[in-house]
Amino acid sequence: QGSVTFTVTNGLAGSLFLFGVALLYARTGALNMAQLRAALAHVGPEPLVVASFALVAVALLIKAANVPFHFWLGDAHAAAPAPASAVFSGVMVPIAAIVLVRDWFAVYRTALVDIEHAVGMTFIVLGTVTVVVAGFACLLQRHLKRLLAFSTIAHAGVVVTAAGCFDDRALTACLLYVCAEGLAKAALFFCCG
């Protein structure tokens, strides 16, 4: 069940990301981030660009296991061997959150600057809810790998919350936090294994 849940949810995330990039390509005719940023600089919040960002953001929030897309990670960790769990928690989940922030700043921000506050507040709310839900779920676990999985989800929520601030200091702290938490969580999964 854990592997099927992982395959279906991450396959869906990959498809959403592909559709989001395809919409962006249809609007700009480019795939290079610098070219995309330049092409979107004078576009404004067009429905096609907003839809593209929404698809990419949902795909990356699924990969980052943020609420309401967090359910797959606990099942995947319970079924996966320790090295796979270390990769999920130490690399895949935090990198998805970082890619979401990078895509915002490197591509979408120039076109969607008018709704930047709404996007930031959405990230902060989703991240905060993720921290609270995963924290309580972590307290209820008796299976060690599931407990670590929900801890990873809570930490991913912290990253998304910090990213939603769109502040240089918060983003710097976010990157340092991702590196430290990823290494620590991978080590914990190896010890668990």
PDB file of C-alpha atoms in Angstrom, residues 2-184:
ATOM      1  CA  GLY A   2       2.813   2.426   0.840  1.00  0.00           C
ATOM      2  CA  SER A   3       4.558   1.882  -2.487  1.00  0.00           C
ATOM      3  CA  VAL A   4       1.309   2.220  -4.443  1.00  0.00           C
ATOM      4  CA  THR A   5       0.441   5.444  -2.597  1.00  0.00           C
ATOM      5  CA  PHE A   6       3.928   6.786  -3.293  1.00  0.00           C
ATOM      6  CA  THR A   7       3.751   5.855  -6.973  1.00  0.00           C
ATOM      7  CA  VAL A   8       0.304   7.333  -7.549  1.00  0.00           C
ATOM      8  CA  THR A   9       0.838  10.609  -5.664  1.00  0.00           C
ATOM      9  CA  ASN A  10       4.295  11.276  -7.054  1.00  0.00           C
ATOM     10  CA  GLY A  11       3.185  10.294 -10.547  1.00  0.00           C
ATOM     11  CA  LEU A  12       0.354  12.809 -10.213  1.00  0.00           C
ATOM     12  CA  ALA A  13       2.842  15.422  -8.975  1.00  0.00           C
ATOM     13  CA  GLY A  14       5.101  14.777 -11.964  1.00  0.00           C
ATOM     14  CA  SER A  15       2.156  15.128 -14.351  1.00  0.00           C
ATOM     15  CA  LEU A  16       1.010  18.389 -12.756  1.00  0.00           C
ATOM     16  CA  PHE A  17       4.548  19.777 -12.955  1.00  0.00           C
ATOM     17  CA  LEU A  18       4.772  18.791 -16.621  1.00  0.00           C
ATOM     18  CA  PHE A  19       1.424  20.470 -17.419  1.00  0.00           C
ATOM     19  CA  GLY A  20       2.501  23.611 -15.562  1.00  0.00           C
ATOM     20  CA  VAL A  21       5.745  23.814 -17.518  1.00  0.00           C
ATOM     21  CA  ALA A  22       3.865  23.098 -20.754  1.00  0.00           C
ATOM     22  CA  LEU A  23       1.526  26.048 -20.097  1.00  0.00           C
ATOM     23  CA  LEU A  24       4.527  28.258 -19.452  1.00  0.00           C
ATOM     24  CA  TYR A  25       6.171  27.054 -22.649  1.00  0.00           C
ATOM     25  CA  ALA A  26       2.959  27.701 -24.585  1.00  0.00           C
ATOM     26  CA  ARG A  27       2.924  31.287 -23.303  1.00  0.00           C
ATOM     27  CA  THR A  28       6.621  32.123 -23.694  1.00  0.00           C
ATOM     28  CA  GLY A  29       8.159  29.618 -26.107  1.00  0.00           C
ATOM     29  CA  ALA A  30      11.126  29.138 -23.756  1.00  0.00           C
ATOM     30  CA  LEU A  31      12.244  26.686 -21.090  1.00  0.00           C
ATOM     31  CA  ASN A  32      15.356  28.442 -19.779  1.00  0.00           C
ATOM     32  CA  MET A  33      14.637  30.148 -16.439  1.00  0.00           C
ATOM     33  CA  ALA A  34      16.363  33.403 -17.415  1.00  0.00           C
ATOM     34  CA  GLN A  35      14.449  33.533 -20.701  1.00  0.00           C
ATOM     35  CA  LEU A  36      11.189  32.723 -18.928  1.00  0.00           C
ATOM     36  CA  ARG A  37      11.769  35.506 -16.400  1.00  0.00           C
ATOM     37  CA  ALA A  38      12.504  38.001 -19.186  1.00  0.00           C
ATOM     38  CA  ALA A  39       9.483  36.886 -21.205  1.00  0.00           C
ATOM     39  CA  LEU A  40       7.168  37.180 -18.196  1.00  0.00           C
ATOM     40  CA  ALA A  41       8.550  40.537 -17.012  1.00  0.00           C
ATOM     41  CA  HIS A  42       5.817  42.570 -18.700  1.00  0.00           C
ATOM     42  CA  VAL A  43       3.022  40.024 -18.781  1.00  0.00           C
ATOM     43  CA  GLY A  44       1.221  40.530 -15.486  1.00  0.00           C
ATOM     44  CA  PRO A  45      -0.985  37.972 -13.753  1.00  0.00           C
ATOM     45  CA  GLU A  46      -2.521  36.412 -16.870  1.00  0.00           C
ATOM     46  CA  PRO A  47      -4.756  33.383 -16.251  1.00  0.00           C
ATOM     47  CA  LEU A  48      -2.346  31.102 -18.151  1.00  0.00           C
ATOM     48  CA  VAL A  49       0.620  32.154 -16.015  1.00  0.00           C
ATOM     49  CA  VAL A  50      -1.403  31.879 -12.786  1.00  0.00           C
ATOM     50  CA  ALA A  51      -2.598  28.402 -13.824  1.00  0.00           C
ATOM     51  CA  SER A  52       0.970  27.386 -14.624  1.00  0.00           C
ATOM     52  CA  PHE A  53       2.199  28.541 -11.213  1.00  0.00           C
ATOM     53  CA  ALA A  54      -0.712  26.823  -9.466  1.00  0.00           C
ATOM     54  CA  LEU A  55       0.048  23.503 -11.171  1.00  0.00           C
ATOM     55  CA  VAL A  56       3.780  23.728 -10.457  1.00  0.00           C
ATOM     56  CA  ALA A  57       3.148  24.793  -6.837  1.00  0.00           C
ATOM     57  CA  VAL A  58       0.699  21.956  -6.167  1.00  0.00           C
ATOM     58  CA  ALA A  59       3.107  19.449  -7.721  1.00  0.00           C
ATOM     59  CA  LEU A  60       5.964  20.637  -5.528  1.00  0.00           C
ATOM     60  CA  LEU A  61       3.777  20.786  -2.412  1.00  0.00           C
ATOM     61  CA  ILE A  62       2.859  17.134  -3.059  1.00  0.00           C
ATOM     62  CA  LYS A  63       6.553  16.241  -3.332  1.00  0.00           C
ATOM     63  CA  ALA A  64       7.294  18.327  -0.209  1.00  0.00           C
ATOM     64  CA  ALA A  65       4.528  16.428   1.653  1.00  0.00           C
ATOM     65  CA  ASN A  66       2.703  19.555   2.812  1.00  0.00           C
ATOM     66  CA  VAL A  67      -0.883  19.460   4.073  1.00  0.00           C
ATOM     67  CA  PRO A  68      -3.218  18.431   2.450  1.00  0.00           C
ATOM     68  CA  PHE A  69      -0.826  16.312   0.350  1.00  0.00           C
ATOM     69  CA  HIS A  70       1.140  14.798   3.248  1.00  0.00           C
ATOM     70  CA  PHE A  71      -0.560  11.407   3.550  1.00  0.00           C
ATOM     71  CA  TRP A  72       1.794   9.543   1.193  1.00  0.00           C
ATOM     72  CA  LEU A  73       5.014  10.050   3.155  1.00  0.00           C
ATOM     73  CA  GLY A  74       4.109   8.103   6.308  1.00  0.00           C
ATOM     74  CA  ASP A  75       2.987   5.074   4.306  1.00  0.00           C
ATOM     75  CA  ALA A  76       6.034   5.255   2.034  1.00  0.00           C
ATOM     76  CA  HIS A  77       8.460   5.380   4.974  1.00  0.00           C
ATOM     77  CA  ALA A  78       6.778   2.484   6.733  1.00  0.00           C
ATOM     78  CA  ALA A  79       7.242   0.275   3.656  1.00  0.00           C
ATOM     79  CA  ALA A  80      10.588   1.550   2.338  1.00  0.00           C
ATOM     80  CA  PRO A  81      14.025   0.322   3.399  1.00  0.00           C
ATOM     81  CA  ALA A  82      16.172   2.698   5.454  1.00  0.00           C
ATOM     82  CA  PRO A  83      18.295   4.023   2.545  1.00  0.00           C
ATOM     83  CA  ALA A  84      15.165   4.910   0.548  1.00  0.00           C
ATOM     84  CA  SER A  85      13.663   6.615   3.590  1.00  0.00           C
ATOM     85  CA  ALA A  86      16.880   8.582   4.056  1.00  0.00           C
ATOM     86  CA  VAL A  87      16.642   9.789   0.452  1.00  0.00           C
ATOM     87  CA  PHE A  88      12.946  10.701   0.810  1.00  0.00           C
ATOM     88  CA  SER A  89      13.439  12.701   3.990  1.00  0.00           C
ATOM     89  CA  GLY A  90      16.971  13.936   3.518  1.00  0.00           C
ATOM     90  CA  VAL A  91      16.802  14.929  -0.132  1.00  0.00           C
ATOM     91  CA  MET A  92      13.469  14.725  -1.962  1.00  0.00           C
ATOM     92  CA  VAL A  93      11.133  16.471   0.482  1.00  0.00           C
ATOM     93  CA  PRO A  94      13.388  19.455   1.316  1.00  0.00           C
ATOM     94  CA  ILE A  95      14.527  19.882  -2.295  1.00  0.00           C
ATOM     95  CA  ALA A  96      10.898  20.094  -3.454  1.00  0.00           C
ATOM     96  CA  ALA A  97      10.305  22.963  -1.020  1.00  0.00           C
ATOM     97  CA  ILE A  98      13.470  24.724  -2.207  1.00  0.00           C
ATOM     98  CA  VAL A  99      12.519  24.261  -5.875  1.00  0.00           C
ATOM     99  CA  LEU A 100       9.142  25.841  -5.146  1.00  0.00           C
ATOM    100  CA  VAL A 101      10.887  28.926  -3.741  1.00  0.00           C
ATOM    101  CA  ARG A 102      13.418  29.007  -6.573  1.00  0.00           C
ATOM    102  CA  ASP A 103      10.704  28.753  -9.238  1.00  0.00           C
ATOM    103  CA  TRP A 104       8.846  31.640  -7.624  1.00  0.00           C
ATOM    104  CA  PHE A 105      11.855  33.941  -7.560  1.00  0.00           C
ATOM    105  CA  ALA A 106      13.529  32.807 -10.778  1.00  0.00           C
ATOM    106  CA  VAL A 107      10.456  32.609 -13.031  1.00  0.00           C
ATOM    107  CA  TYR A 108       7.039  33.617 -11.736  1.00  0.00           C
ATOM    108  CA  ARG A 109       7.672  36.600  -9.469  1.00  0.00           C
ATOM    109  CA  THR A 110       8.074  39.119 -12.299  1.00  0.00           C
ATOM    110  CA  ALA A 111       4.670  38.236 -13.745  1.00  0.00           C
ATOM    111  CA  LEU A 112       2.827  37.670 -10.486  1.00  0.00           C
ATOM    112  CA  VAL A 113       4.261  40.479  -8.360  1.00  0.00           C
ATOM    113  CA  ASP A 114       0.734  41.875  -7.946  1.00  0.00           C
ATOM    114  CA  ILE A 115      -0.342  38.757  -6.054  1.00  0.00           C
ATOM    115  CA  GLU A 116       2.939  38.200  -4.187  1.00  0.00           C
ATOM    116  CA  HIS A 117       1.363  38.956  -0.807  1.00  0.00           C
ATOM    117  CA  ALA A 118      -1.410  36.408  -1.419  1.00  0.00           C
ATOM    118  CA  VAL A 119       1.113  33.770  -2.512  1.00  0.00           C
ATOM    119  CA  GLY A 120       3.278  34.448   0.546  1.00  0.00           C
ATOM    120  CA  MET A 121       0.313  34.226   2.905  1.00  0.00           C
ATOM    121  CA  THR A 122      -0.781  30.979   1.255  1.00  0.00           C
ATOM    122  CA  PHE A 123       2.687  29.506   1.834  1.00  0.00           C
ATOM    123  CA  ILE A 124       2.704  30.691   5.447  1.00  0.00           C
ATOM    124  CA  VAL A 125      -0.756  29.266   6.183  1.00  0.00           C
ATOM    125  CA  LEU A 126      -0.059  25.928   4.459  1.00  0.00           C
ATOM    126  CA  GLY A 127       3.302  25.623   6.184  1.00  0.00           C
ATOM    127  CA  THR A 128       1.904  26.460   9.610  1.00  0.00           C
ATOM    128  CA  VAL A 129      -0.994  24.020   9.247  1.00  0.00           C
ATOM    129  CA  THR A 130       1.480  21.373   8.093  1.00  0.00           C
ATOM    130  CA  VAL A 131       3.662  21.908  11.172  1.00  0.00           C
ATOM    131  CA  VAL A 132       0.687  21.626  13.547  1.00  0.00           C
ATOM    132  CA  VAL A 133      -0.940  18.601  11.866  1.00  0.00           C
ATOM    133  CA  ALA A 134       2.330  16.705  11.455  1.00  0.00           C
ATOM    134  CA  GLY A 135       3.443  17.576  14.991  1.00  0.00           C
ATOM    135  CA  PHE A 136       0.293  16.077  16.489  1.00  0.00           C
ATOM    136  CA  ALA A 137       0.505  13.056  14.170  1.00  0.00           C
ATOM    137  CA  CYS A 138       4.122  12.586  15.231  1.00  0.00           C
ATOM    138  CA  LEU A 139       3.085  12.433  18.884  1.00  0.00           C
ATOM    139  CA  LEU A 140       0.573   9.669  18.119  1.00  0.00           C
ATOM    140  CA  GLN A 141       2.987   7.338  16.302  1.00  0.00           C
ATOM    141  CA  ARG A 142       4.334   4.125  17.793  1.00  0.00           C
ATOM    142  CA  HIS A 143       6.209   2.981  14.662  1.00  0.00           C
ATOM    143  CA  LEU A 144       9.645   4.633  14.609  1.00  0.00           C
ATOM    144  CA  LYS A 145       9.865   5.170  10.843  1.00  0.00           C
ATOM    145  CA  ARG A 146       6.361   6.679  10.716  1.00  0.00           C
ATOM    146  CA  LEU A 147       7.292   8.957  13.625  1.00  0.00           C
ATOM    147  CA  LEU A 148      10.351  10.163  11.676  1.00  0.00           C
ATOM    148  CA  ALA A 149       8.182  10.554   8.570  1.00  0.00           C
ATOM    149  CA  PHE A 150       5.781  12.896  10.328  1.00  0.00           C
ATOM    150  CA  SER A 151       8.748  14.761  11.780  1.00  0.00           C
ATOM    151  CA  THR A 152       9.963  15.265   8.195  1.00  0.00           C
ATOM    152  CA  ILE A 153       6.534  16.573   7.204  1.00  0.00           C
ATOM    153  CA  ALA A 154       6.606  19.058  10.091  1.00  0.00           C
ATOM    154  CA  HIS A 155      10.070  20.251   9.083  1.00  0.00           C
ATOM    155  CA  ALA A 156       8.928  20.663   5.466  1.00  0.00           C
ATOM    156  CA  GLY A 157       6.129  22.860   6.812  1.00  0.00           C
ATOM    157  CA  VAL A 158       8.710  25.017   8.594  1.00  0.00           C
ATOM    158  CA  VAL A 159      10.587  25.432   5.295  1.00  0.00           C
ATOM    159  CA  VAL A 160       7.449  26.442   3.384  1.00  0.00           C
ATOM    160  CA  THR A 161       6.469  28.872   6.165  1.00  0.00           C
ATOM    161  CA  ALA A 162       9.894  30.529   6.095  1.00  0.00           C
ATOM    162  CA  ALA A 163       9.786  30.646   2.304  1.00  0.00           C
ATOM    163  CA  GLY A 164       6.437  32.424   2.425  1.00  0.00           C
ATOM    164  CA  CYS A 165       8.048  35.378   4.184  1.00  0.00           C
ATOM    165  CA  PHE A 166       9.891  36.298   0.941  1.00  0.00           C
ATOM    166  CA  ASP A 167      12.604  37.895   3.071  1.00  0.00           C
ATOM    167  CA  ASP A 168      16.335  37.470   2.441  1.00  0.00           C
ATOM    168  CA  ARG A 169      17.101  36.564   6.046  1.00  0.00           C
ATOM    169  CA  ALA A 170      14.239  34.064   6.220  1.00  0.00           C
ATOM    170  CA  LEU A 171      15.325  32.433   2.953  1.00  0.00           C
ATOM    171  CA  THR A 172      18.944  32.210   4.105  1.00  0.00           C
ATOM    172  CA  ALA A 173      17.855  30.612   7.364  1.00  0.00           C
ATOM    173  CA  CYS A 174      15.554  28.319   5.367  1.00  0.00           C
ATOM    174  CA  LEU A 175      18.456  27.046   3.223  1.00  0.00           C
ATOM    175  CA  LEU A 176      20.651  26.428   6.268  1.00  0.00           C
ATOM    176  CA  TYR A 177      17.757  24.678   8.010  1.00  0.00           C
ATOM    177  CA  VAL A 178      17.133  22.433   4.973  1.00  0.00           C
ATOM    178  CA  CYS A 179      20.782  21.318   4.888  1.00  0.00           C
ATOM    179  CA  ALA A 180      20.990  20.619   8.622  1.00  0.00           C
ATOM    180  CA  GLU A 181      17.611  18.902   8.876  1.00  0.00           C
ATOM    181  CA  GLY A 182      18.218  16.795   5.766  1.00  0.00           C
ATOM    182  CA  LEU A 183      21.537  15.479   7.078  1.00  0.00           C
ATOM    183  CA  ALA A 184      20.147  14.844  10.556  1.00  0.00           C
TER     184      ALA A 184
END
